[in-house]
PDB file of C-alpha atoms in Angstrom:
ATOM      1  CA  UNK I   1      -0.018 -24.830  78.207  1.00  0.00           C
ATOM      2  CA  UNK I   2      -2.325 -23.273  75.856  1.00  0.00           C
ATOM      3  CA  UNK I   3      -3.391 -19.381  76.678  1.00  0.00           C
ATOM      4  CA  UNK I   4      -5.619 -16.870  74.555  1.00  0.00           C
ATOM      5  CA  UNK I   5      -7.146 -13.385  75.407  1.00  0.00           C
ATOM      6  CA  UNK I   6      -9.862 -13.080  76.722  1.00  0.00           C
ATOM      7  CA  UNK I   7     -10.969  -9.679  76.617  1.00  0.00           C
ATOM      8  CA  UNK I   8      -9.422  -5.860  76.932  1.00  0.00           C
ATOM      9  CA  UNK I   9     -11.629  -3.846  79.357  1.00  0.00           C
ATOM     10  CA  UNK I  10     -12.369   0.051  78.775  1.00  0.00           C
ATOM     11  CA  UNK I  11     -13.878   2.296  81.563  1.00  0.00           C
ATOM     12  CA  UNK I  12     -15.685   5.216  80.360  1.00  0.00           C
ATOM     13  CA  UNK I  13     -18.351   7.344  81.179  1.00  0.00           C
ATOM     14  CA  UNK I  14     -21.012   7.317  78.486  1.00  0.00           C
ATOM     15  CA  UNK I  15     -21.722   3.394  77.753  1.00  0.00           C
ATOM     16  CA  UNK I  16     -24.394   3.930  75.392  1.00  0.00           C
ATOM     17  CA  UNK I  17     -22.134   6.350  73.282  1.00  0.00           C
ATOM     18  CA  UNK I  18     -19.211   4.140  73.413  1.00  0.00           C
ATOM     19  CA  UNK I  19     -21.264   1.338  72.238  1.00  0.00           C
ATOM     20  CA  UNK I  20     -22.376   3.151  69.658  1.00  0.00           C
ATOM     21  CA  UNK I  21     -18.939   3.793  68.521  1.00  0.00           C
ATOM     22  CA  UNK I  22     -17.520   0.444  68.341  1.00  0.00           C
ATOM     23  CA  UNK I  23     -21.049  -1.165  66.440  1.00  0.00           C
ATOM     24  CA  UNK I  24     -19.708   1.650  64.177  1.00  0.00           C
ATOM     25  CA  UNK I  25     -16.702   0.296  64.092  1.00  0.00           C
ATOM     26  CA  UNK I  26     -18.002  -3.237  63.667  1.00  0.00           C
ATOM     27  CA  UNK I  27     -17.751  -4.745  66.665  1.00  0.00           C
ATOM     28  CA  UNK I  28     -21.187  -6.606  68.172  1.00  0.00           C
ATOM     29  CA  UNK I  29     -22.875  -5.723  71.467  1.00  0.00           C
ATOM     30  CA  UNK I  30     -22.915  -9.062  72.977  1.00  0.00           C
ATOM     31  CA  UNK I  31     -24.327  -8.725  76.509  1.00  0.00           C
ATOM     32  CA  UNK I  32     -25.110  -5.722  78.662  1.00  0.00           C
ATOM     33  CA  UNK I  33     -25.531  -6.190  82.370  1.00  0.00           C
ATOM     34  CA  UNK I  34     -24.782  -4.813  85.808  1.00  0.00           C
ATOM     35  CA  UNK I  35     -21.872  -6.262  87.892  1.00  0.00           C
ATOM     36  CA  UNK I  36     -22.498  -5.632  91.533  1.00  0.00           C
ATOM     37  CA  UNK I  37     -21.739  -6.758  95.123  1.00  0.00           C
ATOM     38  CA  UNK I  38     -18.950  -8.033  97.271  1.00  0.00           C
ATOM     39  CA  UNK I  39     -18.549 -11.039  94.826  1.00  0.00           C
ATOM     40  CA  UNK I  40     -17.369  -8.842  92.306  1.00  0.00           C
ATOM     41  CA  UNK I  41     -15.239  -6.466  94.571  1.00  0.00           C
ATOM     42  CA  UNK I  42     -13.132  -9.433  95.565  1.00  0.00           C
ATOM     43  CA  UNK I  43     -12.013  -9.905  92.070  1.00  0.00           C
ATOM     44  CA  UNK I  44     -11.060  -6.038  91.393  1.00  0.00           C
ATOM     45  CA  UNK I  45      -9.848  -5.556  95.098  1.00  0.00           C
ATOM     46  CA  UNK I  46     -12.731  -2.241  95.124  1.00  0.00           C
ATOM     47  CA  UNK I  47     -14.936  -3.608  97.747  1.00  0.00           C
ATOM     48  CA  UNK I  48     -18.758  -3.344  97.231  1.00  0.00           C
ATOM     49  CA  UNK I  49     -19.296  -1.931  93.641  1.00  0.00           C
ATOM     50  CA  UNK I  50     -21.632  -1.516  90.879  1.00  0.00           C
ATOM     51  CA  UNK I  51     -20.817  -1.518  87.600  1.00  0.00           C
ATOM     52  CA  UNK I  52     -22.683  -1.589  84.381  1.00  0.00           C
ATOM     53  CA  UNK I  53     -20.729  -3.785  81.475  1.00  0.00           C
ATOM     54  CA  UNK I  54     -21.316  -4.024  78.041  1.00  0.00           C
ATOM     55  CA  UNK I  55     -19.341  -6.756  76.187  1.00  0.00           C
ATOM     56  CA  UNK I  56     -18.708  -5.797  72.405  1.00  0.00           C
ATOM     57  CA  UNK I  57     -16.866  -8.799  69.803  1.00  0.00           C
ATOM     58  CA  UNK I  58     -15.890  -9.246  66.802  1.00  0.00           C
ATOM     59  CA  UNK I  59     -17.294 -10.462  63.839  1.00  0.00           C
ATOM     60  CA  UNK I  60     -15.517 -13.541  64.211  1.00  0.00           C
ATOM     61  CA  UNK I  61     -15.813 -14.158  67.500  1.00  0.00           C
ATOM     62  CA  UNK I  62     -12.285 -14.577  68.323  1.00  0.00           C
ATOM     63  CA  UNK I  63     -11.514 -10.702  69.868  1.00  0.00           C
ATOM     64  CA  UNK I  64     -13.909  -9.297  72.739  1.00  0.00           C
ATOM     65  CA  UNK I  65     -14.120  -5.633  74.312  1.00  0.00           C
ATOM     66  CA  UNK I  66     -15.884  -5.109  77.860  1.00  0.00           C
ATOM     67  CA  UNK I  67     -17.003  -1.714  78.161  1.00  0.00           C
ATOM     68  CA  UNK I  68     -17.102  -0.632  81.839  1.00  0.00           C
ATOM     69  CA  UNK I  69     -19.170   2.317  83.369  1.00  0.00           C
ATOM     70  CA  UNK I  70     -18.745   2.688  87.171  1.00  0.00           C
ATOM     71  CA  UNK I  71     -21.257   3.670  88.988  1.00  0.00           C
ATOM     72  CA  UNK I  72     -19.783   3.007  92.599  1.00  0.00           C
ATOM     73  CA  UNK I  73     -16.861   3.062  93.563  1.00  0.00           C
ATOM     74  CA  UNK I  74     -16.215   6.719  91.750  1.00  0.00           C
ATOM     75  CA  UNK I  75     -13.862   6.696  88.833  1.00  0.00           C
ATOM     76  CA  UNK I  76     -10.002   8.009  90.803  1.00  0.00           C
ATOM     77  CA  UNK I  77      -8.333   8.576  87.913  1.00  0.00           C
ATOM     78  CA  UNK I  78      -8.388   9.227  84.179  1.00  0.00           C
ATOM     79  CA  UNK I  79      -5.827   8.506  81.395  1.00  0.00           C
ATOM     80  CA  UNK I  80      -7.747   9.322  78.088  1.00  0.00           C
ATOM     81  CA  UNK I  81      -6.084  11.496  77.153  1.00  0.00           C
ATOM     82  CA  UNK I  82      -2.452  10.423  77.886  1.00  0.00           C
ATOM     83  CA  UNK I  83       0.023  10.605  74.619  1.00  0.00           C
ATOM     84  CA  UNK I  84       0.839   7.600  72.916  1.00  0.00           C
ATOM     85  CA  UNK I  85       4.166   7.467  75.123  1.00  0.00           C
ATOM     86  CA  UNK I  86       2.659   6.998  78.284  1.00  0.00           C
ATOM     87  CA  UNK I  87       2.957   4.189  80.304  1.00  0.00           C
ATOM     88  CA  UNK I  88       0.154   1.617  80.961  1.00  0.00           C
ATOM     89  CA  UNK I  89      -2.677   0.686  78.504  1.00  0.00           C
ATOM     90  CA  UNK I  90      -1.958   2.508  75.237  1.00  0.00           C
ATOM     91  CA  UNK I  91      -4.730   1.641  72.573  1.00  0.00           C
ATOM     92  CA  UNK I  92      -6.669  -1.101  71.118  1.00  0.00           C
ATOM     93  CA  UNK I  93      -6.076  -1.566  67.295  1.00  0.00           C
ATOM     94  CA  UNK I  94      -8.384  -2.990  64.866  1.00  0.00           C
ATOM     95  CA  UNK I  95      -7.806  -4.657  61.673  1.00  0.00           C
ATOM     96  CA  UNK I  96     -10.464  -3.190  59.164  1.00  0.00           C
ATOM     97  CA  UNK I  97     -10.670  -3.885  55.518  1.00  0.00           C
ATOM     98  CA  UNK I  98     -10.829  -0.441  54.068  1.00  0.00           C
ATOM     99  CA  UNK I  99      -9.438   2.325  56.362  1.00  0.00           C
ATOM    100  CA  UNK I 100     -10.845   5.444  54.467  1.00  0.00           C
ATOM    101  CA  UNK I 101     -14.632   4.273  54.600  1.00  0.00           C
ATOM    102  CA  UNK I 102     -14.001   3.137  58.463  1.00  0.00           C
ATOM    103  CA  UNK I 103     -13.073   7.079  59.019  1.00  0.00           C
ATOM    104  CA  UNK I 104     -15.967   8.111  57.100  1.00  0.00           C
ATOM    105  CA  UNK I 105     -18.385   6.164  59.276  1.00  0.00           C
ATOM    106  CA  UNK I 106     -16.651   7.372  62.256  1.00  0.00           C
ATOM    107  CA  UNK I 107     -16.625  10.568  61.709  1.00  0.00           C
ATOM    108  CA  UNK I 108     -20.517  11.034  63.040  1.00  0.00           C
ATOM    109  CA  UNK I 109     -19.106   9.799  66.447  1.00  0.00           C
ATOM    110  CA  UNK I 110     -16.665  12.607  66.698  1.00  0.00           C
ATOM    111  CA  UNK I 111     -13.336  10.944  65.973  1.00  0.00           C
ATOM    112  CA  UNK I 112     -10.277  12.746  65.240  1.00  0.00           C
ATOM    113  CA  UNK I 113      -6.739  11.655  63.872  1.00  0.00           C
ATOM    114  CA  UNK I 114      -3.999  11.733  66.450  1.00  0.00           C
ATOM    115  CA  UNK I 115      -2.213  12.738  63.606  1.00  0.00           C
ATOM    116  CA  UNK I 116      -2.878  14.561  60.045  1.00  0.00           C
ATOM    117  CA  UNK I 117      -2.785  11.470  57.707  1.00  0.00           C
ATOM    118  CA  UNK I 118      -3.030   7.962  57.217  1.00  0.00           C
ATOM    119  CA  UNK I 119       0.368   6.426  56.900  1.00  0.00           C
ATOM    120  CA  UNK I 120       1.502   3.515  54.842  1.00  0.00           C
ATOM    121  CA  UNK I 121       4.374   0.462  56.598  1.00  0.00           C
ATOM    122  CA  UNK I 122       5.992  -0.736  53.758  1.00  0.00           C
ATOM    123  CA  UNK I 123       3.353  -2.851  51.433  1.00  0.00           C
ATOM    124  CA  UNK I 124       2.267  -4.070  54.242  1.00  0.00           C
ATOM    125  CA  UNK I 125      -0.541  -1.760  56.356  1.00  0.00           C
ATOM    126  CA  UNK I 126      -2.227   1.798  55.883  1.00  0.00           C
ATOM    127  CA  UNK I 127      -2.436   2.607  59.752  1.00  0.00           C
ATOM    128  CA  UNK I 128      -3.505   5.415  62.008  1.00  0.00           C
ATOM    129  CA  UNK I 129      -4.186   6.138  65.484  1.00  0.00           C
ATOM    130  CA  UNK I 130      -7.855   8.360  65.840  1.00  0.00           C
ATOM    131  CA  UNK I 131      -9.333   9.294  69.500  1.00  0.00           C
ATOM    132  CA  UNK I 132     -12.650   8.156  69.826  1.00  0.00           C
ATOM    133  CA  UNK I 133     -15.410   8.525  72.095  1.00  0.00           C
ATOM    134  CA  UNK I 134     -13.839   9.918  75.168  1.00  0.00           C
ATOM    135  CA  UNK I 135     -10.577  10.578  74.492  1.00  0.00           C
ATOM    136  CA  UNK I 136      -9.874   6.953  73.787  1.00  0.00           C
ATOM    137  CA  UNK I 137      -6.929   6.182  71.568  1.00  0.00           C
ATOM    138  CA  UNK I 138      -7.851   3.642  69.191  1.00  0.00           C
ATOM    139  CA  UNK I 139      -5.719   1.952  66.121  1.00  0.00           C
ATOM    140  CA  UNK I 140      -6.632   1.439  62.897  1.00  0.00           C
ATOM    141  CA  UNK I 141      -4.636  -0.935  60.324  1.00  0.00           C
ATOM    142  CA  UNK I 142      -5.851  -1.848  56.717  1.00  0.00           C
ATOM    143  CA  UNK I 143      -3.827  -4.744  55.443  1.00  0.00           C
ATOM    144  CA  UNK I 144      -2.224  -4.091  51.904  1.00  0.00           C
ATOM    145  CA  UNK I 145      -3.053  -6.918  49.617  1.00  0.00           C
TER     146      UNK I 145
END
């Protein structure tokens, strides 16, 4: 049986400044579109909604991101800001190849390190965690080569 990912879906409120953040990042803005009707409440279990997507990738095509803004039903609950030991979805992390110039160009979107360095695994990655747009925990690894 052969299985890959897909996609990991965000919802946030501000899809323009979360799209923003992961072109930053690196990602590209593949589609934007709404998602509405019955149709699409049957797959979620929501009912009648409308939501506006925005589906982000990477430069090689094999990762993909769908940014989610919902404009009906309303939003029940909100876990941005949950610590790293809480359960359900904890971060996204992306390999970049040079950590310190990924910080610098995020730094204009207003992203902050969960903690106060960059740490090093062995010889293997420079890592950190940084909350982006949102509250969103998102990982960072730079391989060591």
């Amino acid at each position: 049986m052969a299985i890959r990912m897909d996609n990991v879906g965000i919802v946030v409120e501000d899809l323009t400044a979360a799209i923003a953040f992961f072109e930053e990042l690196g990602l590209e803005l593949e589609g934007r579109a709404m998602v509405e009707g019955e149709w699409a409440g049957s797959v979620t279990g929501l009912g009648d909604q409308s939501v506006e997507i925005a589906m982000m990738r990477t430069p090689d095509g094999h990762g993909k991101l769908e940014l989610s803004r919902f404009l009906t039903p309303d939003v029940v609950a909100d876990h941005r800001n949950a610590p790293v030991n809480a359960l359900g979805y904890l971060r996204v992390m992306f390999e970049v190849d040079d950590i310190d110039d990924t910080l610098r160009r995020l730094d204009n979107h207003g992203v902050q390190l969960v903690s106060t360095e960059v740490v090093q695994y062995e010889n293997v990655y420079r890592l950190c965690y940084v909350r982006g747009p949102e509250g969103l925990l998102i990982g960072l690894a730079e391989a060591i080569r």
